[in-house]
Amino acid sequence: HWDFGGSTVIASDFIRLTPDSQSHRGAVWCKIPVRMRHWEVQMHFRVHGSSGNLFGDGIAFWYIDPAVSKFNGPVFGMQDKFRGLGVLLDTYSNHNGPHSHDHPYISAMVNNGSLAYDHDRDGTHSQLDGCTARFRNRDHDTLLSIRYVNNALLVATDIENKQIWQPCFRVPNVKLPTHFVFGVSAMTGDLSDNHDLLSVKVYEIEPKEPLEDNIGVDYRTIEPSADSAEPPRPHVDSQADSGWSFLRIFLLVLFCAIGLVTLLVLGLVYHTRQQRNKKRFY
C-alpha cells in the first residue's frame, strides 16, 4: 500500500530516501487515504553522514492532498504549494535574515496551495511553530510523533534514548480534512546526508473531550488552514558579489592553496635544475 520514487532505495530493514551525496530527492507515500479525524503518527528515522560541519538539507513528514504531485519537488523532495500539512526537519540553516533558533530545526506548515516555501528563510515566514532538535548522527533511535486531535497539532521527539516523548510544540486551531495521505520525503543539494526511514506507525486517537460533531459536515471538503503563524521576516536579497556560500568560499580557498603549493614546488624544481646546469661549466 505504499509507493516510492526519486532516489529512494528499499533495503530489508530500512528505506533510504537519499544517499550521502549531492542533488538527490526521494519519497515514500501511502496509497490509502486517512479516514480518521484524530490520529497520531510515530516516525522512526535516521539522519547521518560523513560530514561533521556541513550537511543538508533535511527530511519531512507530510499529510497532503493525494492529487498533489509527490515526487522530485523542491521542498525536501516534495512539490511546492502543496495542500495540507508538512512537518519539516531542516538540518541546514540558510539564515537569510535573523532568527533565534539553531539547526537541526523542526517546524510545521499548513498550506492551502497558495503559499510557497522559502528555503532562503528556512520556511520561517510561513511556519506555525518550531523547535531545535539535535537528531543528526545519533548512535541510538530517533523518533518523531505527530498528533492531530481536536483541531490541535502536537509534535514531540524522542531523540535522547530515554523512551520519553519531549514536547516540541503545540498549535491549536489547525483545520485539516480527512482523506489526505501520509508521506515522507528527503532532499540533498550542494550538501548531503543519508536520510533513512525505519518505520511509520499510525494510530487512531479517541479524544478525551471530543468536539461537538457538526451534523452534515463533510470533513473531506475542509480547507487546510491554521489561525496562527509566525510573522514574516524580511527576505534579504543576495548581492551578485556576495552570493558565495561557506562551502564555495572554502573550496575556493582550498584550490588557491593547492595552486600556491604547486607553484612553489615547480619553482623549487626549476631552481634546482638551474643550479645543476651552472655546475657543469665549472
XYZ file of N, CA and C in Angstrom:
846
model
N 0.818 -1.223 0.000
C 0.000 0.000 0.000
C 0.850 1.271 0.000
N 2.092 1.151 -0.405
C 2.979 2.314 -0.444
C 3.583 2.448 -1.836
N 3.877 3.674 -2.184
C 4.559 3.969 -3.437
C 5.839 4.734 -3.112
N 6.821 4.659 -3.994
C 8.075 5.366 -3.746
C 8.652 5.842 -5.077
N 9.559 6.826 -4.988
C 10.155 7.352 -6.206
C 11.393 8.168 -5.918
N 11.954 8.743 -6.981
C 13.183 9.514 -6.847
C 14.365 8.605 -6.573
N 15.206 9.031 -5.627
C 16.418 8.277 -5.302
C 16.182 7.200 -4.249
N 14.920 6.965 -3.864
C 14.593 6.028 -2.789
C 15.074 4.614 -3.109
N 15.712 3.999 -2.101
C 16.167 2.610 -2.211
C 15.568 1.821 -1.047
N 14.942 0.697 -1.362
C 14.297 -0.142 -0.347
C 15.261 -1.235 0.091
N 15.661 -1.220 1.363
C 16.508 -2.268 1.929
C 15.650 -3.203 2.770
N 16.269 -4.237 3.344
C 15.496 -5.227 4.095
C 14.942 -4.676 5.408
N 15.642 -3.711 6.039
C 15.202 -3.227 7.343
C 15.083 -1.707 7.423
N 15.244 -1.016 6.310
C 15.027 0.432 6.290
C 14.868 0.897 4.850
N 14.422 2.136 4.710
C 14.283 2.771 3.402
C 15.213 3.968 3.360
N 16.083 4.022 2.394
C 16.992 5.164 2.236
C 16.391 6.116 1.209
N 15.957 7.264 1.687
C 15.351 8.249 0.796
C 16.400 8.965 -0.038
N 17.546 9.306 0.579
C 18.658 9.877 -0.177
C 19.961 9.287 0.345
N 20.938 9.098 -0.528
C 22.276 8.732 -0.077
C 23.036 9.988 0.349
N 24.195 9.792 0.929
C 25.048 10.906 1.358
C 25.844 11.416 0.156
N 25.120 11.979 -0.795
C 25.735 12.580 -1.982
C 24.820 13.692 -2.484
N 25.363 14.559 -3.308
C 24.670 15.783 -3.694
C 23.501 15.528 -4.646
N 22.517 16.438 -4.549
C 21.438 16.568 -5.537
C 20.607 15.300 -5.685
N 20.041 14.832 -4.564
C 19.135 13.683 -4.594
C 17.819 14.039 -3.908
N 16.733 13.434 -4.402
C 15.410 13.607 -3.810
C 14.709 12.263 -3.806
N 14.115 11.915 -2.683
C 13.401 10.646 -2.589
C 12.182 10.774 -1.696
N 11.208 9.883 -1.885
C 9.968 9.958 -1.115
C 9.261 8.615 -1.112
N 8.457 8.395 -0.067
C 7.521 7.268 0.003
C 6.154 7.821 0.382
N 5.092 7.214 -0.189
C 3.741 7.698 0.040
C 2.781 6.540 0.239
N 1.909 6.681 1.224
C 0.859 5.679 1.433
C -0.251 5.912 0.413
N -0.720 4.842 -0.182
C -1.764 4.955 -1.200
C -3.164 5.039 -0.600
N -3.310 4.704 0.688
C -4.631 4.637 1.305
C -4.951 5.960 1.990
N -6.024 6.656 1.623
C -6.394 7.906 2.282
C -6.737 7.681 3.758
N -6.472 8.692 4.564
C -6.722 8.624 6.006
C -8.159 9.066 6.278
N -8.981 8.149 6.758
C -10.380 8.459 7.051
C -10.596 8.903 8.497
N -9.574 8.784 9.329
C -9.693 9.150 10.740
C -9.658 10.661 10.905
N -10.442 11.184 11.844
C -10.399 12.613 12.153
C -9.305 12.923 13.177
N -8.998 11.981 14.046
C -8.000 12.189 15.098
C -6.976 11.061 14.988
N -5.697 11.420 14.887
C -4.691 10.396 14.634
C -3.343 10.805 15.207
N -2.471 9.808 15.296
C -1.071 10.031 15.674
C -0.183 9.196 14.763
N 0.909 9.786 14.321
C 1.922 9.086 13.529
C 3.236 9.133 14.297
N 3.862 7.970 14.452
C 5.193 7.879 15.058
C 6.173 7.433 13.970
N 7.138 8.299 13.711
C 8.091 8.065 12.621
C 9.474 7.780 13.204
N 9.988 6.603 12.877
C 11.336 6.198 13.289
C 12.263 6.482 12.098
N 13.212 7.367 12.297
C 14.047 7.813 11.188
C 15.498 7.939 11.640
N 16.375 8.155 10.675
C 17.796 8.344 10.978
C 18.404 9.273 9.921
N 19.072 10.318 10.387
C 19.783 11.248 9.512
C 21.249 11.212 9.911
N 22.107 10.836 8.988
C 23.520 10.672 9.335
C 24.371 10.827 8.089
N 25.642 11.207 8.316
C 26.552 11.376 7.200
C 27.981 11.492 7.663
N 28.865 11.579 6.692
C 30.292 11.604 6.997
C 30.783 12.985 7.395
N 30.046 14.029 7.033
C 30.474 15.394 7.327
C 30.136 15.770 8.756
N 31.061 16.473 9.398
C 30.805 16.919 10.753
C 30.306 18.340 10.840
N 30.513 19.148 9.796
C 30.174 20.564 9.863
C 29.176 21.009 8.803
N 29.295 20.496 7.603
C 28.431 20.916 6.511
C 27.593 19.732 6.039
N 26.266 19.878 6.128
C 25.372 18.777 5.769
C 23.993 19.357 5.458
N 23.161 18.589 4.797
C 21.819 19.059 4.450
C 21.129 18.073 3.497
N 19.897 18.342 3.063
C 19.125 19.505 3.505
C 18.126 19.123 4.601
N 17.497 17.931 4.511
C 16.587 17.517 5.559
C 15.570 16.498 5.093
N 14.659 16.171 6.025
C 13.629 15.166 5.814
C 12.305 15.752 6.287
N 11.176 15.287 5.745
C 9.888 15.884 6.078
C 8.791 14.830 6.117
N 7.823 15.055 7.025
C 6.592 14.262 7.089
C 5.469 15.074 6.463
N 4.591 14.369 5.728
C 3.515 15.053 5.013
C 2.156 14.408 5.276
N 1.134 15.256 5.349
C -0.264 14.822 5.286
C -0.931 15.750 4.276
N -1.072 15.298 3.037
C -1.435 16.214 1.963
C -2.464 15.592 1.019
N -2.961 16.458 0.166
C -3.922 16.095 -0.868
C -3.320 15.020 -1.769
N -4.013 13.891 -1.949
C -3.443 12.832 -2.795
C -3.311 13.230 -4.254
N -3.976 14.327 -4.660
C -3.873 14.759 -6.050
C -2.580 15.505 -6.334
N -1.843 15.871 -5.273
C -0.603 16.623 -5.436
C 0.487 15.717 -6.007
N 1.307 16.270 -6.899
C 2.473 15.543 -7.391
C 3.493 15.422 -6.273
N 3.885 14.197 -5.926
C 4.613 13.972 -4.691
C 6.093 13.675 -4.873
N 6.566 13.579 -6.082
C 7.931 13.160 -6.277
C 8.767 14.254 -6.940
N 10.002 14.357 -6.480
C 11.008 15.191 -7.131
C 10.660 16.680 -7.102
N 10.195 17.167 -5.943
C 9.910 18.582 -5.784
C 10.989 19.294 -4.998
N 10.909 20.640 -4.916
C 11.971 21.426 -4.283
C 11.864 21.558 -2.767
N 10.744 21.108 -2.158
C 10.552 21.267 -0.718
C 10.853 19.924 -0.050
N 12.122 19.711 0.271
C 12.574 18.458 0.879
C 12.127 17.256 0.053
N 12.166 17.401 -1.251
C 11.828 16.304 -2.148
C 10.388 16.281 -2.600
N 9.542 17.203 -2.111
C 8.130 17.241 -2.479
C 7.821 18.577 -3.132
N 6.735 18.621 -3.902
C 6.436 19.825 -4.666
C 6.053 20.987 -3.764
N 6.271 22.194 -4.252
C 5.907 23.408 -3.535
C 4.401 23.674 -3.687
N 3.899 24.599 -2.866
C 2.492 24.994 -2.880
C 1.566 23.777 -2.755
N 1.876 22.940 -1.790
C 1.076 21.744 -1.526
C -0.218 22.137 -0.787
N -1.105 21.173 -0.635
C -2.322 21.352 0.164
C -2.280 20.349 1.309
N -2.195 20.877 2.547
C -2.185 20.000 3.702
C -1.155 20.435 4.721
N -0.559 19.447 5.389
C 0.375 19.673 6.493
C 1.755 19.142 6.139
N 2.783 19.919 6.455
C 4.162 19.458 6.367
C 4.863 19.685 7.687
N 5.532 18.661 8.213
C 6.394 18.799 9.391
C 7.818 18.610 8.885
N 8.603 19.673 8.931
C 9.864 19.758 8.214
C 11.032 19.685 9.179
N 11.947 18.743 8.945
C 13.138 18.550 9.771
C 14.336 19.055 8.971
N 14.663 20.312 9.184
C 15.649 21.032 8.382
C 17.004 20.975 9.088
N 18.022 20.428 8.413
C 19.337 20.282 9.047
C 20.307 21.394 8.705
N 19.994 22.198 7.669
C 20.940 23.242 7.260
C 20.295 24.614 7.356
N 20.973 25.557 8.002
C 20.461 26.917 8.162
C 20.933 27.792 7.004
N 19.988 28.223 6.159
C 20.307 29.197 5.118
C 20.421 30.605 5.712
N 19.666 30.856 6.760
C 19.820 32.046 7.604
C 19.789 33.339 6.808
N 18.773 33.490 5.963
C 18.596 34.744 5.243
C 17.776 35.674 6.137
N 18.437 36.593 6.798
C 17.778 37.422 7.795
C 17.866 36.761 9.158
N 17.677 37.517 10.240
C 17.878 36.986 11.588
C 16.764 36.051 12.044
N 17.133 35.004 12.738
C 16.175 34.211 13.519
C 16.888 33.698 14.760
N 16.112 33.209 15.722
C 16.653 32.950 17.053
C 16.870 31.476 17.347
N 16.818 30.614 16.344
C 16.953 29.177 16.614
C 18.169 28.592 15.901
N 18.610 27.445 16.418
C 19.699 26.696 15.810
C 19.135 25.563 14.962
N 20.008 24.940 14.195
C 19.657 23.763 13.395
C 20.430 22.551 13.911
N 19.883 21.350 13.711
C 18.640 20.980 13.047
C 17.407 21.581 13.742
N 16.376 21.831 12.922
C 15.197 22.546 13.382
C 13.950 21.869 12.813
N 12.941 21.669 13.685
C 11.679 21.057 13.283
C 10.601 22.131 13.274
N 9.870 22.251 12.174
C 8.790 23.224 12.087
C 7.601 22.607 11.365
N 6.448 23.266 11.483
C 5.223 22.802 10.828
C 4.671 23.901 9.946
N 4.088 23.488 8.841
C 3.488 24.421 7.883
C 2.184 23.828 7.369
N 1.118 24.628 7.401
C -0.158 24.238 6.803
C -0.390 25.116 5.585
N -0.761 24.507 4.482
C -0.846 25.217 3.214
C -2.134 24.850 2.495
N -2.782 25.845 1.927
C -3.976 25.599 1.113
C -3.664 25.624 -0.380
N -2.380 25.569 -0.702
C -1.959 25.576 -2.086
C -1.507 26.932 -2.584
N -1.562 27.953 -1.722
C -1.229 29.305 -2.164
C 0.132 29.777 -1.676
N 0.714 29.081 -0.675
C 1.973 29.531 -0.088
C 3.155 28.787 -0.694
N 4.244 29.520 -0.908
C 5.491 28.917 -1.366
C 6.445 28.796 -0.184
N 7.189 27.707 -0.142
C 8.190 27.508 0.904
C 9.473 28.217 0.497
N 9.973 29.094 1.363
C 11.166 29.881 1.053
C 12.373 29.264 1.740
N 13.209 28.569 0.975
C 14.398 27.930 1.554
C 15.373 28.964 2.106
N 15.479 30.119 1.463
C 16.419 31.131 1.928
C 16.129 31.573 3.356
N 14.841 31.587 3.705
C 14.451 31.974 5.054
C 14.101 30.754 5.906
N 14.516 29.560 5.478
C 14.280 28.317 6.212
C 12.803 28.090 6.513
N 11.921 28.668 5.680
C 10.494 28.471 5.850
C 9.875 29.207 7.021
N 10.636 30.055 7.711
C 10.114 30.678 8.921
C 9.082 31.770 8.640
N 8.922 32.169 7.380
C 7.886 33.162 7.074
C 6.499 32.536 7.062
N 6.398 31.211 7.052
C 5.101 30.543 6.934
C 4.896 29.452 7.982
N 5.811 29.303 8.918
C 5.692 28.217 9.885
C 4.675 28.541 10.978
N 4.069 27.482 11.524
C 3.167 27.629 12.658
C 3.948 27.749 13.958
N 4.962 26.917 14.083
C 5.828 26.923 15.271
C 6.999 25.997 14.971
N 7.961 25.939 15.898
C 9.111 25.075 15.675
C 9.956 24.934 16.916
N 10.945 24.029 16.840
C 11.878 23.825 17.949
C 13.179 23.248 17.399
N 14.250 23.517 18.102
C 15.546 22.926 17.778
C 15.599 21.498 18.293
N 16.113 20.572 17.489
C 16.200 19.165 17.893
C 17.433 18.550 17.240
N 18.395 18.155 18.038
C 19.662 17.647 17.510
C 19.565 16.128 17.277
N 18.890 15.787 16.195
C 18.622 14.387 15.883
C 19.668 13.780 14.952
N 20.588 14.566 14.406
C 21.515 14.066 13.398
C 22.696 13.332 14.024
N 23.139 12.250 13.326
C 24.319 11.466 13.711
C 24.242 10.940 15.141
N 23.060 10.492 15.551
C 22.908 9.832 16.853
C 23.204 8.346 16.696
N 23.752 7.743 17.748
C 24.044 6.311 17.697
C 22.933 5.495 18.341
N 21.757 6.108 18.519
C 20.584 5.400 19.025
C 19.361 5.848 18.228
N 18.208 5.277 18.531
C 16.991 5.555 17.776
C 16.580 7.022 17.903
N 16.076 7.573 16.814
C 15.488 8.913 16.821
C 14.069 8.805 16.267
N 13.117 9.367 17.010
C 11.708 9.220 16.658
C 11.003 10.566 16.713
N 9.970 10.685 15.892
C 9.145 11.884 15.822
C 7.684 11.481 15.943
N 6.931 12.217 16.780
C 5.492 11.980 16.949
C 4.727 13.193 16.450
N 3.711 12.936 15.603
C 2.824 13.990 15.117
C 1.405 13.584 15.483
N 0.758 14.374 16.353
C -0.614 14.090 16.794
C -1.536 15.203 16.299
N -2.673 14.768 15.757
C -3.707 15.726 15.349
C -5.009 15.314 16.026
N -5.373 16.062 17.089
C -6.529 15.721 17.912
C -7.306 16.998 18.224
N -8.606 16.973 17.988
C -9.474 18.114 18.287
C -8.926 19.421 17.699
N -8.518 19.347 16.453
C -8.007 20.511 15.721
C -6.737 21.100 16.326
N -6.005 20.316 17.109
C -4.723 20.753 17.659
C -3.616 19.858 17.114
N -2.523 20.474 16.726
C -1.351 19.758 16.227
C -0.297 19.729 17.324
N 0.139 18.525 17.686
C 1.160 18.356 18.719
C 2.323 17.570 18.135
N 3.518 18.126 18.221
C 4.725 17.473 17.707
C 5.683 17.256 18.868
N 6.224 16.032 18.962
C 7.154 15.682 20.042
C 8.271 14.819 19.467
N 9.381 14.742 20.205
C 10.531 13.954 19.760
C 10.987 13.007 20.859
N 11.643 11.940 20.439
C 12.351 11.032 21.349
C 13.719 10.798 20.709
N 14.657 11.679 21.035
C 15.983 11.622 20.413
C 17.106 11.495 21.444
N 16.764 11.370 22.719
C 17.767 11.285 23.783
C 17.940 9.869 24.317
N 17.282 8.890 23.680
C 17.391 7.486 24.089
C 16.842 7.264 25.500
N 15.787 8.018 25.863
C 15.166 7.882 27.185
C 13.764 7.285 27.113
N 13.296 6.966 25.899
C 11.952 6.426 25.691
C 10.883 7.323 26.316
N 11.101 8.632 26.222
C 10.162 9.624 26.727
C 9.937 10.657 25.631
N 8.682 10.950 25.350
C 8.382 11.971 24.362
C 8.614 13.358 24.957
N 9.444 14.146 24.295
C 9.707 15.516 24.705
C 8.911 16.463 23.799
N 8.048 17.306 24.376
C 7.248 18.208 23.544
C 8.131 19.136 22.712
N 7.757 19.292 21.474
C 8.432 20.241 20.579
C 7.576 21.504 20.459
N 6.322 21.343 20.056
C 5.395 22.471 20.035
C 3.964 21.959 19.933
N 3.030 22.841 20.264
C 1.592 22.568 20.152
C 0.937 23.761 19.490
N 0.123 23.499 18.467
C -0.551 24.565 17.728
C -2.052 24.286 17.731
N -2.865 25.153 18.346
C -4.317 24.962 18.320
C -4.940 25.505 17.035
N -6.197 25.190 16.852
C -6.997 25.744 15.745
C -6.371 25.482 14.381
N -5.977 24.236 14.191
C -5.487 23.777 12.885
C -6.580 22.924 12.249
N -6.961 23.257 11.047
C -8.032 22.541 10.372
C -7.480 21.752 9.190
N -7.652 20.427 9.283
C -7.193 19.533 8.224
C -8.341 18.610 7.826
N -8.521 18.376 6.552
C -9.586 17.471 6.117
C -9.190 16.014 6.300
N -10.151 15.150 6.201
C -9.874 13.717 6.125
C -9.557 13.355 4.671
N -9.175 12.117 4.466
C -8.935 11.546 3.140
C -7.722 12.139 2.428
N -6.823 12.748 3.191
C -5.497 13.059 2.663
C -4.606 11.835 2.900
N -3.346 11.887 2.461
C -2.449 10.735 2.574
C -1.177 11.126 3.311
N -0.561 10.125 3.961
C 0.704 10.306 4.661
C 1.866 10.043 3.706
N 2.968 10.736 3.951
C 4.179 10.503 3.182
C 5.402 11.030 3.913
N 6.575 10.599 3.456
C 7.854 11.071 3.989
C 8.778 11.302 2.801
N 9.479 12.436 2.802
C 10.407 12.737 1.714
C 11.685 13.339 2.278
N 12.717 13.407 1.445
C 14.001 13.989 1.859
C 14.718 14.521 0.630
N 15.717 15.397 0.892
C 16.424 16.021 -0.218
C 17.846 16.371 0.198
N 18.768 16.291 -0.746
C 20.111 16.846 -0.601
C 20.342 17.837 -1.728
N 21.237 18.807 -1.501
C 21.576 19.778 -2.532
C 23.076 19.837 -2.711
N 23.666 21.026 -2.506
C 25.125 21.132 -2.511
C 25.725 20.376 -1.335
N 24.942 20.249 -0.253
C 25.339 19.479 0.923
C 24.480 18.232 1.002
N 24.909 17.246 1.777
C 24.216 15.964 1.722
C 24.248 15.234 3.061
N 23.401 14.211 3.154
C 23.298 13.292 4.284
C 22.566 12.051 3.810
N 22.734 10.957 4.542
C 21.835 9.826 4.398
C 20.551 10.148 5.160
N 19.403 9.982 4.501
C 18.106 10.167 5.146
C 17.373 8.821 5.085
N 17.268 8.174 6.241
C 16.715 6.822 6.313
C 15.399 6.818 7.081
N 14.457 6.021 6.595
C 13.178 5.803 7.259
C 13.110 4.350 7.697
N 12.935 4.134 9.014
C 12.922 2.777 9.549
C 11.513 2.243 9.767
N 10.585 3.116 10.159
C 9.199 2.677 10.328
C 8.277 3.878 10.426
N 7.006 3.654 10.084
C 5.935 4.634 10.273
C 4.759 3.901 10.904
N 4.374 4.314 12.107
C 3.257 3.699 12.823
C 2.129 4.710 12.945
N 0.923 4.286 12.588
C -0.239 5.167 12.581
C -1.269 4.647 13.579
N -1.796 5.567 14.408
C -2.774 5.210 15.431
C -4.002 6.115 15.312
N -5.172 5.541 15.529
C -6.384 6.343 15.660
C -6.542 6.753 17.117
N -6.862 8.025 17.353
C -6.952 8.578 18.699
C -8.418 8.825 19.054
N -8.789 8.430 20.267
C -10.098 8.764 20.819
C -9.933 9.952 21.747
N -10.420 11.126 21.376
C -10.233 12.306 22.227
C -10.923 12.144 23.577
N -10.256 12.626 24.631
C -10.863 12.592 25.958
C -12.055 13.536 26.040
N -11.952 14.655 25.346
C -13.043 15.615 25.290
C -13.366 15.885 23.823
N -14.185 15.012 23.234
C -14.451 15.163 21.799
C -15.191 16.449 21.490
N -14.876 17.033 20.344
C -15.591 18.216 19.889
C -17.006 17.843 19.483
N -17.866 18.838 19.550
C -19.237 18.600 19.103
C -19.240 18.324 17.610
N -19.862 17.226 17.240
C -19.936 16.897 15.823
C -20.888 17.851 15.105
N -20.431 18.330 13.972
C -21.269 19.165 13.122
C -22.023 18.261 12.160
N -23.292 18.084 12.433
C -24.103 17.173 11.628
C -24.156 17.673 10.183
N -23.885 16.776 9.281
C -23.963 17.114 7.871
C -22.684 17.666 7.286
N -21.643 17.859 8.111
C -20.379 18.393 7.609
C -19.598 17.280 6.910
N -19.138 17.550 5.720
C -18.279 16.617 5.003
C -16.836 17.006 5.301
N -16.175 16.243 6.151
C -14.822 16.591 6.579
C -13.792 16.427 5.471
N -14.189 15.829 4.379
C -13.286 15.724 3.241
C -13.132 17.054 2.511
N -14.067 17.973 2.712
C -14.051 19.231 1.974
C -13.484 20.399 2.779
N -13.039 20.156 4.009
C -12.466 21.231 4.819
C -11.189 21.748 4.158
N -11.049 23.063 4.101
C -9.859 23.656 3.518
C -8.743 23.707 4.562
N -7.541 23.217 4.236
C -6.441 23.272 5.210
C -6.156 24.718 5.631
N -6.099 24.938 6.954
C -5.853 26.286 7.447
C -5.387 26.224 8.892
N -4.827 27.326 9.374
C -4.418 27.488 10.763
C -4.623 28.939 11.149
N -5.089 29.156 12.373
C -5.400 30.519 12.802
C -4.165 31.359 13.087
N -3.055 30.709 13.374
C -1.872 31.475 13.756
C -0.648 30.954 13.018
N 0.260 31.871 12.747
C 1.555 31.537 12.164
C 2.526 32.627 12.576
N 3.803 32.306 12.554
C 4.786 33.315 12.924
C 4.796 34.438 11.889
N 4.996 35.688 12.334
C 5.008 36.806 11.377
C 6.185 36.707 10.428
N 6.026 37.228 9.225
C 7.124 37.163 8.256
C 8.339 37.959 8.723
N 9.518 37.533 8.292
C 10.710 38.344 8.491
C 11.252 38.702 7.120
N 11.938 39.823 7.010
C 12.327 40.308 5.685
C 13.215 39.322 4.938
N 13.003 39.261 3.657
C 13.880 38.484 2.774
C 15.012 39.391 2.318
N 16.234 39.012 2.598
C 17.401 39.803 2.237
C 17.905 39.320 0.884
N 17.786 40.162 -0.132
C 18.238 39.773 -1.465
C 19.749 39.636 -1.489
N 20.220 38.536 -2.053
C 21.658 38.295 -2.158
C 22.252 39.212 -3.216
N 23.406 39.809 -2.905
C 24.114 40.639 -3.869
C 24.922 39.759 -4.804
N 25.136 40.264 -6.009
C 25.845 39.459 -7.018
C 27.242 39.111 -6.576
N 27.883 40.027 -5.780
C 29.248 39.759 -5.373
C 29.338 39.147 -3.992
N 28.175 38.850 -3.377
C 28.199 38.272 -2.030
C 27.363 37.011 -1.945
N 27.124 36.383 -3.087
C 26.276 35.211 -3.096
C 27.033 33.919 -2.899
N 28.224 34.020 -2.314
C 29.025 32.823 -2.113
C 28.616 32.132 -0.831
N 28.375 30.844 -0.901
C 28.115 30.070 0.298
C 29.435 29.754 0.990
N 29.310 29.339 2.258
C 30.510 28.963 3.012
C 31.264 27.849 2.311
N 30.521 26.885 1.733
C 31.168 25.764 1.049
C 31.957 26.252 -0.157
N 31.396 27.171 -0.934
C 32.100 27.669 -2.115
C 33.343 28.450 -1.723
N 33.216 29.264 -0.660
C 34.386 30.012 -0.196
C 35.483 29.060 0.271
N 35.084 28.004 1.002
C 36.058 27.024 1.472
C 36.760 26.347 0.309
N 35.985 25.951 -0.712
C 36.586 25.288 -1.870
C 37.501 26.233 -2.633
N 37.105 27.517 -2.722
C 37.953 28.478 -3.411
C 39.286 28.651 -2.696
N 39.230 28.771 -1.364
C 40.464 28.903 -0.582
C 41.317 27.646 -0.725
N 40.654 26.477 -0.708
C 41.383 25.218 -0.842
C 42.096 25.135 -2.191
N 41.392 25.481 -3.283
C 42.002 25.419 -4.613
C 43.140 26.437 -4.747
N 42.967 27.606 -4.146
C 44.045 28.600 -4.189
C 45.279 28.101 -3.450
N 45.050 27.454 -2.285
C 46.176 26.919 -1.523
C 46.892 25.819 -2.298
N 46.116 24.941 -2.959
C 46.728 23.871 -3.766
C 47.521 24.474 -4.916
N 46.945 25.511 -5.565
C 47.662 26.158 -6.657
C 48.953 26.806 -6.204
N 48.927 27.436 -5.009
C 50.125 28.076 -4.488
C 51.207 27.050 -4.185
N 50.815 25.935 -3.557
C 51.783 24.878 -3.258
C 52.374 24.313 -4.547
N 51.526 24.125 -5.565
C 52.003 23.606 -6.851
C 53.037 24.545 -7.472
N 52.765 25.854 -7.425
C 53.715 26.825 -7.968
C 55.038 26.807 -7.209
N 54.963 26.686 -5.884
C 56.183 26.630 -5.088
C 57.018 25.406 -5.433
N 56.343 24.253 -5.597
C 57.059 23.018 -5.948
C 57.707 23.148 -7.318
N 56.956 23.687 -8.289
C 57.516 23.862 -9.626
C 58.686 24.837 -9.604
N 58.571 25.908 -8.809
C 59.673 26.852 -8.697
C 60.905 26.233 -8.092
N 60.703 25.385 -7.076
C 61.827 24.709 -6.435
C 62.515 23.753 -7.407
N 61.733 23.019 -8.192
C 62.301 22.092 -9.176
C 63.094 22.864 -10.230
N 62.520 23.972 -10.705
C 63.212 24.784 -11.717
C 64.518 25.346 -11.164
N 64.493 25.840 -9.923
C 65.701 26.398 -9.303
C 66.781 25.328 -9.157
N 66.379 24.121 -8.762
C 67.341 23.021 -8.595
C 68.003 22.667 -9.918
N 67.220 22.603 -10.984
C 67.776 22.282 -12.301
C 68.747 23.371 -12.765
N 68.422 24.634 -12.497
C 69.303 25.723 -12.888
C 70.652 25.635 -12.169
N 70.597 25.287 -10.884
C 71.835 25.130 -10.124
C 72.690 24.003 -10.684
N 72.073 22.897 -11.085
C 72.805 21.762 -11.647
C 73.456 22.147 -12.975
N 72.725 22.911 -13.818
C 73.278 23.321 -15.107
C 74.485 24.242 -14.936
N 74.451 25.107 -13.914
C 75.593 26.016 -13.666
C 76.838 25.227 -13.270
N 76.674 24.176 -12.472
C 77.817 23.394 -12.003
C 78.563 22.717 -13.144
N 77.879 22.452 -14.269
C 78.517 21.749 -15.378
C 79.613 22.598 -16.048
N 79.535 23.923 -15.887
C 80.501 24.802 -16.515
C 81.743 25.054 -15.654
N 81.799 24.507 -14.468
C 82.972 24.677 -13.596
C 83.946 23.496 -13.766
